[in-house]
Every structure is written in structure tokens, then in C-alpha cells.
Tab-separated table of C-alpha atoms and ligand atoms in Angstrom:
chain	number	residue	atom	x	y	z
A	1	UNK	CA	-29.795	-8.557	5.838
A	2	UNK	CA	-29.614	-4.957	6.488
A	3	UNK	CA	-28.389	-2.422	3.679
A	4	UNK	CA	-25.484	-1.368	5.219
A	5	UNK	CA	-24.505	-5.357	5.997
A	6	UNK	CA	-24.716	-5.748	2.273
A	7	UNK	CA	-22.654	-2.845	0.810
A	8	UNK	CA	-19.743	-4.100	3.585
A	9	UNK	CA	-19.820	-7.793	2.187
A	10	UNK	CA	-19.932	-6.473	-1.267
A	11	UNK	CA	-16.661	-3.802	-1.238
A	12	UNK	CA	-15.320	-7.269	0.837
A	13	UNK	CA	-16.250	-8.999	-2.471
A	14	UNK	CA	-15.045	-6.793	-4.700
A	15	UNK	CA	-11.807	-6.143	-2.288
A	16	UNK	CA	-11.102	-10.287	-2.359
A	17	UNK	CA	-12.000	-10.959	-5.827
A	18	UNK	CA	-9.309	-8.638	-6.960
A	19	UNK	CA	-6.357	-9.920	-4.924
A	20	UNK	CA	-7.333	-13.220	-6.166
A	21	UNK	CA	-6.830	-12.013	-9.457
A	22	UNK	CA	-3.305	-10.216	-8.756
A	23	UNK	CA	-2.692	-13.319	-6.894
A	24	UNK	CA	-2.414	-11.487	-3.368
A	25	UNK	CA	-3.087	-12.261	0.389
A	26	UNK	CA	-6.493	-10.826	0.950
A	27	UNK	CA	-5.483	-10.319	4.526
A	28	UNK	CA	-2.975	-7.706	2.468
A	29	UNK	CA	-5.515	-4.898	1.897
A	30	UNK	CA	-7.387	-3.184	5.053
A	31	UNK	CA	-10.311	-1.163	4.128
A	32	UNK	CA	-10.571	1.997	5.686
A	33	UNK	CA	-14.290	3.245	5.703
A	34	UNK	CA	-14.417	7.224	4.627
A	35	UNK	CA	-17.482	8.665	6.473
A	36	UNK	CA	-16.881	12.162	5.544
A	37	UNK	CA	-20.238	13.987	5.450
A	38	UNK	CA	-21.814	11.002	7.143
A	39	UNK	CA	-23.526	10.565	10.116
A	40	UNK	CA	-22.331	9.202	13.587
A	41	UNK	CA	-25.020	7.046	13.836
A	42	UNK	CA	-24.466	5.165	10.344
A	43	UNK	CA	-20.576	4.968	11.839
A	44	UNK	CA	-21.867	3.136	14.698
A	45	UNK	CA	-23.818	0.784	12.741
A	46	UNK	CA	-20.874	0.007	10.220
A	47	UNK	CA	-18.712	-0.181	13.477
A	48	UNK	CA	-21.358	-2.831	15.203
A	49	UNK	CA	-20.901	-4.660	11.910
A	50	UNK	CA	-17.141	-4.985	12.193
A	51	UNK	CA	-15.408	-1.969	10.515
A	52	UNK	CA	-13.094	-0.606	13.098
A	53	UNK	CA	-11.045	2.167	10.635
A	54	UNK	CA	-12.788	5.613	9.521
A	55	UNK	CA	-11.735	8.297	7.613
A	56	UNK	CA	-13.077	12.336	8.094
A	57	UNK	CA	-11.689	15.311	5.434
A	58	UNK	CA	-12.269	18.257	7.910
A	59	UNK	CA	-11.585	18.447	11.208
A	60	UNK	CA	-14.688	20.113	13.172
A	61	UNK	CA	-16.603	17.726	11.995
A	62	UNK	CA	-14.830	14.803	12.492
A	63	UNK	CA	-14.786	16.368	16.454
A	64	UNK	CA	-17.984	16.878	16.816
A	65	UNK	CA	-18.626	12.781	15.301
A	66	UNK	CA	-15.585	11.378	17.987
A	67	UNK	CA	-17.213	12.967	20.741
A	68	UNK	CA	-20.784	11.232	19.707
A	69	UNK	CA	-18.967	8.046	19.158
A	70	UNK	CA	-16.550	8.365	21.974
A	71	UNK	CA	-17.689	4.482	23.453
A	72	UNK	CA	-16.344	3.045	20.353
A	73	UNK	CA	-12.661	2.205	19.955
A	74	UNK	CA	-12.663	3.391	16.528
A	75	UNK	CA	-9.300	4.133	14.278
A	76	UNK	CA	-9.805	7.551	13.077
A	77	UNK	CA	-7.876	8.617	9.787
A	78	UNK	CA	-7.361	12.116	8.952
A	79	UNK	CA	-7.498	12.321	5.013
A	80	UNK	CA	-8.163	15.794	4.113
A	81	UNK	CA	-5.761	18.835	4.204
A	82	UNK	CA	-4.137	20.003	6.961
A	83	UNK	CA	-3.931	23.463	8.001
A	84	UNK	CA	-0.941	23.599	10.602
A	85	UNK	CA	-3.405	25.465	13.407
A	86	UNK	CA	-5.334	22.049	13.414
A	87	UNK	CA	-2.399	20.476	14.142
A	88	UNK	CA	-2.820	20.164	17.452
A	89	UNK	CA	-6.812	18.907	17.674
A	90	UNK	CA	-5.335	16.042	14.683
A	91	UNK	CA	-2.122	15.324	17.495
A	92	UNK	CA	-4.808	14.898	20.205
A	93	UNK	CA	-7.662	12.981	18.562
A	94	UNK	CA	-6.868	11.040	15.450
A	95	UNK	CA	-4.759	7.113	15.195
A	96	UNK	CA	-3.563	8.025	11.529
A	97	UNK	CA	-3.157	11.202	9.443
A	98	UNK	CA	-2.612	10.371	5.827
A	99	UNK	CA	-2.118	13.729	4.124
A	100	UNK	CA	0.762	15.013	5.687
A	101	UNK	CA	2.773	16.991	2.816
A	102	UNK	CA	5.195	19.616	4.355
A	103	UNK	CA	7.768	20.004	7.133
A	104	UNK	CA	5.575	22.144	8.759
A	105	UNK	CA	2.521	20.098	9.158
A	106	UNK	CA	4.940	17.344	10.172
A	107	UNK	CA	6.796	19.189	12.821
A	108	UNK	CA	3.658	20.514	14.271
A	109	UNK	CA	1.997	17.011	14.397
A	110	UNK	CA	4.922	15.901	16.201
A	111	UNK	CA	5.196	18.692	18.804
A	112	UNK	CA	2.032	17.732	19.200
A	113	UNK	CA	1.494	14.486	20.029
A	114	UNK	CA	1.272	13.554	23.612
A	115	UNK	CA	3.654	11.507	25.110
A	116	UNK	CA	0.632	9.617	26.795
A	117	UNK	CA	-0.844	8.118	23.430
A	118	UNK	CA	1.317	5.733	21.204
A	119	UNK	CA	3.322	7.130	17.902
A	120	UNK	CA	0.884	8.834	15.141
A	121	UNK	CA	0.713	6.900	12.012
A	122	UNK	CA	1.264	8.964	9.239
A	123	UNK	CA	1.675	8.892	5.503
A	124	UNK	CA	3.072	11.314	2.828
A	125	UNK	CA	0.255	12.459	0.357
A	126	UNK	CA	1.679	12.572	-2.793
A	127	UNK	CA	0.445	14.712	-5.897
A	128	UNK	CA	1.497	11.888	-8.127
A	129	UNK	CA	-0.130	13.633	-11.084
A	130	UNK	CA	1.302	16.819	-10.325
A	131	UNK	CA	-1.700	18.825	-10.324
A	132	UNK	CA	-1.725	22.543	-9.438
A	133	UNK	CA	-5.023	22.727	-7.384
A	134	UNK	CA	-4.197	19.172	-5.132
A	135	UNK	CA	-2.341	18.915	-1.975
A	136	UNK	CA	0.404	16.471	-1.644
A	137	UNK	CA	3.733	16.993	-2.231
A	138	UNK	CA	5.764	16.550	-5.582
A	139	UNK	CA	7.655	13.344	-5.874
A	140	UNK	CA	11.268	14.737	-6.121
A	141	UNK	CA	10.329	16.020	-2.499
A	142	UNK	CA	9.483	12.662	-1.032
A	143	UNK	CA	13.081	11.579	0.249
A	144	UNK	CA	13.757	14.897	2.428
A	145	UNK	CA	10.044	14.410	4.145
A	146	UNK	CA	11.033	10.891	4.807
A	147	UNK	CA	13.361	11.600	6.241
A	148	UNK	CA	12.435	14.244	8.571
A	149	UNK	CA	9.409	11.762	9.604
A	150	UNK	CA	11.890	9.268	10.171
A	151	UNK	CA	13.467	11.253	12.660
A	152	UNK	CA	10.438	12.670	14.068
A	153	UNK	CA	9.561	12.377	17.965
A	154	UNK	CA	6.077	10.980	18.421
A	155	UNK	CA	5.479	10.520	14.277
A	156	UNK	CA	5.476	6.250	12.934
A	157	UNK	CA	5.515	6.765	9.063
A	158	UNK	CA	3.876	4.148	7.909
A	159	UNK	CA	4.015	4.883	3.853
A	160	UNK	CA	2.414	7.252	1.070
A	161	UNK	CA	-1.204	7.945	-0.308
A	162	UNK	CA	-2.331	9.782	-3.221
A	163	UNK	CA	-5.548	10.476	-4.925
A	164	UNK	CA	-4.460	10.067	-8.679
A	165	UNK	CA	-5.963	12.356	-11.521
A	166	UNK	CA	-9.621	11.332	-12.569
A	167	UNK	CA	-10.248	9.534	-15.756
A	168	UNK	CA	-12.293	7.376	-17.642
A	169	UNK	CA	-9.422	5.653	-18.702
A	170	UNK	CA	-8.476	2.611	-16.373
A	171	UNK	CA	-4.548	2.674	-17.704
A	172	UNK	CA	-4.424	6.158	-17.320
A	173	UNK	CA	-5.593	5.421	-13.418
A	174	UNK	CA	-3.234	1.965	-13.176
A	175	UNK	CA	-0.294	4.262	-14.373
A	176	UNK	CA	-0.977	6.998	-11.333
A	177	UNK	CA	-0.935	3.909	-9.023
A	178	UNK	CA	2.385	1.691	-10.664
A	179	UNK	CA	4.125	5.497	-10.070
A	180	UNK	CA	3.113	5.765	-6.381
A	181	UNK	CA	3.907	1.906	-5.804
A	182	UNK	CA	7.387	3.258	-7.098
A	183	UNK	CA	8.092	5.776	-4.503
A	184	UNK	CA	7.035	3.128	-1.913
A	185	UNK	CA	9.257	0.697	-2.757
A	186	UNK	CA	11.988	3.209	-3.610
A	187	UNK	CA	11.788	4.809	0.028
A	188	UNK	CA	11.673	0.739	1.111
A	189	UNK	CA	14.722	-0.129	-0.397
A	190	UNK	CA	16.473	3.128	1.009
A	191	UNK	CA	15.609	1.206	4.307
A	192	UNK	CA	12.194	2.795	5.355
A	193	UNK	CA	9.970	-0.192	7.305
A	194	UNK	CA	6.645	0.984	5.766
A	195	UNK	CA	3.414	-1.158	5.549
A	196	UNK	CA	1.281	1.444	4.049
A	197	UNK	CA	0.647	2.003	0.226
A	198	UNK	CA	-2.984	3.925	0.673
A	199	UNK	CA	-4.528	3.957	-2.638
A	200	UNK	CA	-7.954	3.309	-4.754
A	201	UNK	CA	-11.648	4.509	-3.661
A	202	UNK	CA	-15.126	3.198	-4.560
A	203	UNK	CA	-14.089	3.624	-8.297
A	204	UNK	CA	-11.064	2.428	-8.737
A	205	UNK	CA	-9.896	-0.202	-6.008
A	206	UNK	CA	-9.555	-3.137	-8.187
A	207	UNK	CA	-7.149	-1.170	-9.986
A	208	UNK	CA	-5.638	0.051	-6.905
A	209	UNK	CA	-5.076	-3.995	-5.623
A	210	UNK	CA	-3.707	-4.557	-8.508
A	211	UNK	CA	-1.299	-2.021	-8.373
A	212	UNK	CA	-0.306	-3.175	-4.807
A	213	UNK	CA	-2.498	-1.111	-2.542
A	214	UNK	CA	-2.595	-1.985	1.363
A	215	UNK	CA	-5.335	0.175	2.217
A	216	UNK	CA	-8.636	0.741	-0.046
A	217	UNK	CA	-10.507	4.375	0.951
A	218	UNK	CA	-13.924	3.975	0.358
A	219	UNK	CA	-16.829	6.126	1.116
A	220	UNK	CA	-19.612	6.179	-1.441
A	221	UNK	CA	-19.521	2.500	-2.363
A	222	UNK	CA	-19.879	1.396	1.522
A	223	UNK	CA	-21.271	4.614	3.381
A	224	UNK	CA	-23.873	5.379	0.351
A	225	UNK	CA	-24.360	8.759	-1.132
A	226	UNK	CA	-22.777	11.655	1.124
A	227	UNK	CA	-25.054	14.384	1.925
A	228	UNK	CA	-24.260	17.996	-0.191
B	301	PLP	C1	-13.829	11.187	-0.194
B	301	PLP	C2	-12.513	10.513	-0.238
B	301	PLP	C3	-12.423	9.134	-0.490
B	301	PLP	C4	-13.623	8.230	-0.769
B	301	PLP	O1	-14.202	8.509	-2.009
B	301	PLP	P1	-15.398	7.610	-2.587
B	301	PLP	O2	-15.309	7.849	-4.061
B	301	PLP	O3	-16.660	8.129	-1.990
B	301	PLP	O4	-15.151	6.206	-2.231
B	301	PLP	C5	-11.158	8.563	-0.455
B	301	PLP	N1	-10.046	9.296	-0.204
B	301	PLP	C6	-10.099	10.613	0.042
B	301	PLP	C7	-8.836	11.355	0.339
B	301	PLP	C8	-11.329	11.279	0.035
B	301	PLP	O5	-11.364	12.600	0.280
């Protein structure tokens, strides 16, 4: 079995060993495979294996990686932040953008988007531990944005991701991820039809699952080490 076969089956282990333990649907929790720094070729050989769903940080590169892999019907995720005169090139070429945390970046995304291709997915990024030097936005701000996406030509808001503060404490993680499964299921019950509660990486997905994640982000744990 090939190295790469063996890191997939084991974040599918680790992915179906802790739904079973919250007591979830495995078929609840998509992984999304973050291939940031990676090369095309290992994203063709993860893709040959089955993962259809990648995630790139920076835009250029992610480019120059969809034009070498343009044969494969891949889902690309934007995850990184967005700088509004990228808007356009993350419009044209990308399924999902997750990080989407002003007006701005919303409108532009939207404006954007050609009527040829179907809705972009996006979520809100939320800085759900309110920290000065991440993007996302704070979570008093989340029902105006919602809104606006709502309304949005050409935008399908699908839910809310965050990358919670790093510790070494697991209940310090679980409590970033119980808050952001809040907001979800606040904007849900203010009539929002989202399916997307993008949380937990390599380190922390169990957590995440527990917490009621729908989409693990993993790169390290699947991809192996990313180059410096
Ligand atoms: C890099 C990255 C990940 C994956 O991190 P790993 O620890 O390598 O699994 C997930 N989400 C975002 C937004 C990232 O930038």
C-alpha cells in the first residue's frame, strides 16, 4: 500500500472513530484535503485515490497548480485571506471560498462570478478567539454579513469556519469550537439553510467532530510535511 493510500485511510480512521464516539453519521463530516505548499503531482495522486476536495492559502499558486491539474474535476477551496484585487481570479477559478470576512470581499466575489458557472460556496471566517493579528470577522458582525450573502447574486453561503487560538489545552480548543457551533446554529435558527460548520485540522479534528464539525481541513496529517 502506497504512503499516501495509508495517511488517507488513517485521517478516514481517525475521522470515523470520532463520530462514533459523538455518536454521529460518518457520512456527516467531508474531509477537505489542504495542499497548500504541495505539489500538483501529490494532488493528483491523492485525487486518483479518491479525494475530490482541496484547499490552497494563496492564490498564484493555487493558479499555477489548477492549470497543471486542469483534467481533474477537482473542488478547489480557497482558505487563505483574501485581498479584494484577487477577487476576481477566486470568482473565476475556485468551487468554495471559506474565508470571506467583509462586505467588500463579498461584493466583489459576487460581481464576480460568472453567470456561466453555478453559485460560489462560501463561508464566513470567523475570529472566534478574537485575535488581533487573524482574519475573520468578530462575532457581533456575523448577522449583517449573513445577511448581505444571503442576498448576494451568484454567492450560496453555505456556513462559517474559523481557525481557533492554538493551545495545548484540548478544552481550551473544544471551547473555540462549542462557540463557533453557536453562531451556526444561531444564524440556522434565524432561518439560514447552511450545511457547513468548517472546523478542526490535523491536530485537533476529533475535537472538532465532537464539537459538530461538517468539514475537517487537513494538510499535514494527509499531504505530509509542507515544504518551507
Ligand atoms: C494550513 C491550514 C490547514 C491545515 O493545517 P494542518 O495542521 O497542516 O492540517 C487548515 N486550515 C487552514 C485555514 C490552513 O491555512
Amino acid at each position: 500500500m502506497s504512503g499516501e493510500q495509508q495517511r488517507l485511510d488513517s485521517v478516514h480512521q481517525r475521522m470515523a472513530l470520532a463520530c462514533k464516539m459523538s455518536g454521529r453519521d460518518p457520512s456527516g463530516v467531508t474531509l477537505l484535503a489542504v495542499s497548500k505548499k504541495q505539489a500538483a503531482s501529490l494532488v493528483r495522486r491523492f485525487f486518483m485515490l479518491g479525494q475530490t476536495a482541496f484547499g490552497e492559502n494563496r492564490v498564484q499558486e493555487a493558479l499555477v497548480k489548477q492549470q497543471e491539474l486542469a483534467d481533474l474535476a477537482i473542488d478547489w477551496h480557497f482558505i487563505g485571506p483574501v485581498q479584494s484585487n484577487k477577487a476576481r481570479e477566486l470568482a473565476e477559478q475556485f468551487d468554495w471560498v471559506q474565508s470571506v470576512d467583509r462586505v467588500k470581499i463579498l461584493q466583489a466575489l459576487s460581481r464576480h462570478r460568472p453567470a456561466s458557472l453555478p453559485p460560489l460556496n462560501i463561508c464566513l471566517q470567523i475570529n472566534i478567539d478574537r485575535e488581533p493579528q487573524k482574519s475573520g470577522l468578530a462575532p457581533e458582525a456575523l448577522p449583517t454579513l449573513a445577511e448581505q450573502a444571503a442576498e448576494a447574486p451568484g454567492i450560496r453561503l453555505r456556513g462559517l469556519m474559523a481557525l481557533p487560538r492554538f493551545s495545548h489545552d484540548p478544552e481550551v480548543t473544544r471551547d473555540s469550537f462549542a462557540r463557533l457551533r453557536m453562531l451556526y446554529e444561531t444564524l440556522r435558527e434565524a432561518g439560514h439553510e447552511l450545511d457547513t460548520l468548517s472546523m478542526g485540522m490535523s491536530g485537533d479534528l476529533e475535537l472538532a467532530i465532537a464539537e459538530g464539525s461538517t468539514m475537517v481541513r487537513v494538510g499535514t496529517d494527509l499531504l505530509g510535511p509542507r515544504a518551507v
